[in-house]
Coordinates of C-alpha atoms in Angstrom, one line a residue:
X1 CA 0.0 0.0 0.0
X2 CA 2.9 2.4 0.8
X3 CA 4.2 2.2 -2.8
X4 CA 0.7 2.6 -4.4
X5 CA 0.1 5.7 -2.2
X6 CA 3.6 7.0 -3.2
X7 CA 2.7 6.5 -6.8
X8 CA -0.5 8.5 -6.5
X9 CA 1.3 11.3 -4.6
X10 CA 4.1 11.5 -7.1
X11 CA 1.9 11.5 -10.1
X12 CA -0.4 14.1 -8.4
X13 CA 2.4 16.7 -8.0
X14 CA 4.6 15.9 -11.0
X15 CA 4.3 18.4 -13.8
X16 CA 7.0 17.0 -16.1
X17 CA 8.3 13.7 -17.3
X18 CA 11.0 12.4 -19.5
X19 CA 9.4 10.4 -22.4
X20 CA 11.3 7.9 -24.3
X21 CA 10.3 7.0 -27.9
X22 CA 12.0 5.0 -30.5
X23 CA 12.0 5.1 -34.3
X24 CA 14.1 2.9 -36.6
X25 CA 15.6 1.4 -33.4
X26 CA 17.0 4.8 -32.3
X27 CA 15.9 6.0 -28.9
X28 CA 14.8 9.6 -28.3
X29 CA 14.0 11.2 -24.9
X30 CA 12.2 14.4 -24.3
X31 CA 11.0 16.3 -21.2
X32 CA 7.3 17.0 -21.5
X33 CA 4.5 18.6 -19.6
X34 CA 1.9 16.1 -18.5
X35 CA -0.8 15.3 -16.1
X36 CA -2.1 12.1 -14.6
X37 CA -5.8 11.5 -14.4
X38 CA -6.1 9.3 -11.3
X39 CA -9.7 8.3 -12.0
X40 CA -8.9 7.0 -15.5
X41 CA -5.3 5.9 -14.9
X42 CA -4.1 7.8 -18.0
X43 CA -1.1 10.1 -18.4
X44 CA -2.0 13.0 -20.9
X45 CA 0.7 14.8 -22.8
X46 CA 0.4 17.6 -25.4
X47 CA 2.5 18.3 -28.4
X48 CA 2.5 20.4 -31.5
X49 CA 0.5 18.9 -34.3
X50 CA 2.7 17.1 -36.9
X51 CA 5.8 17.3 -34.7
X52 CA 8.6 14.8 -35.0
X53 CA 7.4 13.0 -31.9
X54 CA 4.0 12.4 -33.4
X55 CA 5.7 10.7 -36.4
X56 CA 7.6 8.6 -33.8
X57 CA 4.3 7.7 -32.1
X58 CA 2.8 6.6 -35.4
X59 CA 5.8 4.5 -36.2
X60 CA 6.1 2.9 -32.8
X61 CA 3.5 3.3 -30.1
X62 CA 5.7 1.7 -27.4
X63 CA 7.1 4.3 -25.0
X64 CA 8.6 4.6 -21.5
X65 CA 8.8 7.5 -19.1
X66 CA 10.0 8.6 -15.8
X67 CA 8.8 11.5 -13.7
X68 CA 11.4 14.2 -13.0
X69 CA 12.4 13.8 -9.4
X70 CA 12.4 16.7 -6.9
X71 CA 14.8 17.1 -4.1
X72 CA 13.3 14.0 -2.3
X73 CA 14.4 11.7 -5.2
X74 CA 10.9 10.2 -5.3
X75 CA 9.9 9.1 -8.8
X76 CA 7.7 6.9 -10.9
X77 CA 9.2 5.0 -13.9
X78 CA 7.2 3.1 -16.5
X79 CA 9.0 0.9 -19.0
X80 CA 6.1 -0.7 -20.8
X81 CA 3.5 1.8 -22.0
X82 CA 1.7 2.7 -25.2
X83 CA 0.8 6.1 -26.6
X84 CA -2.2 7.0 -28.6
X85 CA -3.9 10.1 -29.9
X86 CA -6.6 11.3 -27.6
X87 CA -10.1 12.5 -28.5
X88 CA -9.5 15.4 -25.9
X89 CA -8.2 18.8 -26.8
X90 CA -5.8 20.8 -24.7
X91 CA -8.7 23.0 -23.9
X92 CA -10.7 20.1 -22.5
X93 CA -7.8 19.2 -20.2
X94 CA -6.7 22.7 -19.4
X95 CA -7.1 22.3 -15.6
X96 CA -5.0 19.2 -15.6
X97 CA -2.2 20.6 -17.7
X98 CA -2.0 23.9 -15.7
X99 CA -2.3 22.5 -12.2
X100 CA 1.4 21.6 -11.8
X101 CA 2.6 23.7 -14.6
X102 CA 0.9 27.1 -14.4
X103 CA 3.0 28.6 -17.2
X104 CA 1.2 26.2 -19.6
X105 CA -1.8 28.6 -19.4
X106 CA 0.2 31.2 -21.3
X107 CA 1.2 28.6 -23.9
X108 CA -2.5 27.7 -24.3
X109 CA -3.5 31.3 -24.9
X110 CA -0.8 31.8 -27.5
X111 CA -0.7 28.5 -29.3
X112 CA -3.3 26.1 -27.9
X113 CA -4.9 25.7 -31.4
X114 CA -1.5 24.2 -32.6
X115 CA -1.6 21.4 -30.0
X116 CA -2.9 17.9 -29.9
X117 CA -3.2 15.5 -27.0
X118 CA -1.9 12.0 -26.6
X119 CA -2.7 9.4 -23.9
X120 CA -0.1 7.1 -22.3
X121 CA -1.6 3.8 -21.1
X122 CA 0.3 1.4 -18.7
X123 CA -0.4 -1.3 -16.2
X124 CA 2.8 -1.4 -14.1
X125 CA 5.1 1.2 -12.6
X126 CA 8.3 1.2 -10.6
X127 CA 8.0 3.5 -7.7
X128 CA 11.1 4.9 -5.9
X129 CA 10.4 6.4 -2.5
X130 CA 14.0 6.8 -1.4
X131 CA 17.5 5.4 -1.7
X132 CA 17.2 1.7 -2.3
X133 CA 13.5 1.9 -1.6
X134 CA 11.7 0.9 -4.8
X135 CA 9.0 -1.5 -5.9
X136 CA 7.1 -2.5 -9.0
X137 CA 3.4 -2.0 -8.6
X138 CA 0.4 -3.2 -10.7
X139 CA -2.4 -0.7 -11.3

């Protein structure tokens, strides 16, 4: 229960993650704004339409990510996830995107029409709560 609670807490406050994609067997990692919908168990990310990463998503929907740890070194890492285009818009999910990243509101005002939303789906996560204190959980 401790690691599941830690997962929920970390995902609730984390505003950025490092997302790993792969195209033609070449890895690529990007830091992205995101938010986690606890009720649906989905991580949402936004990106510019027709960006290089959307081509990578189309070529290979398998992704991995890690939250960016704060000074506590607590983080969530997912090694087996899939990404798919969402039916939601950034405007639909504005509250989620701006909760932990308030500067995203300015981005929405200036360029929101240029974004599309993707969903990351996964069933397991590795939760790190401290030095040598980690465990894989099933959601």
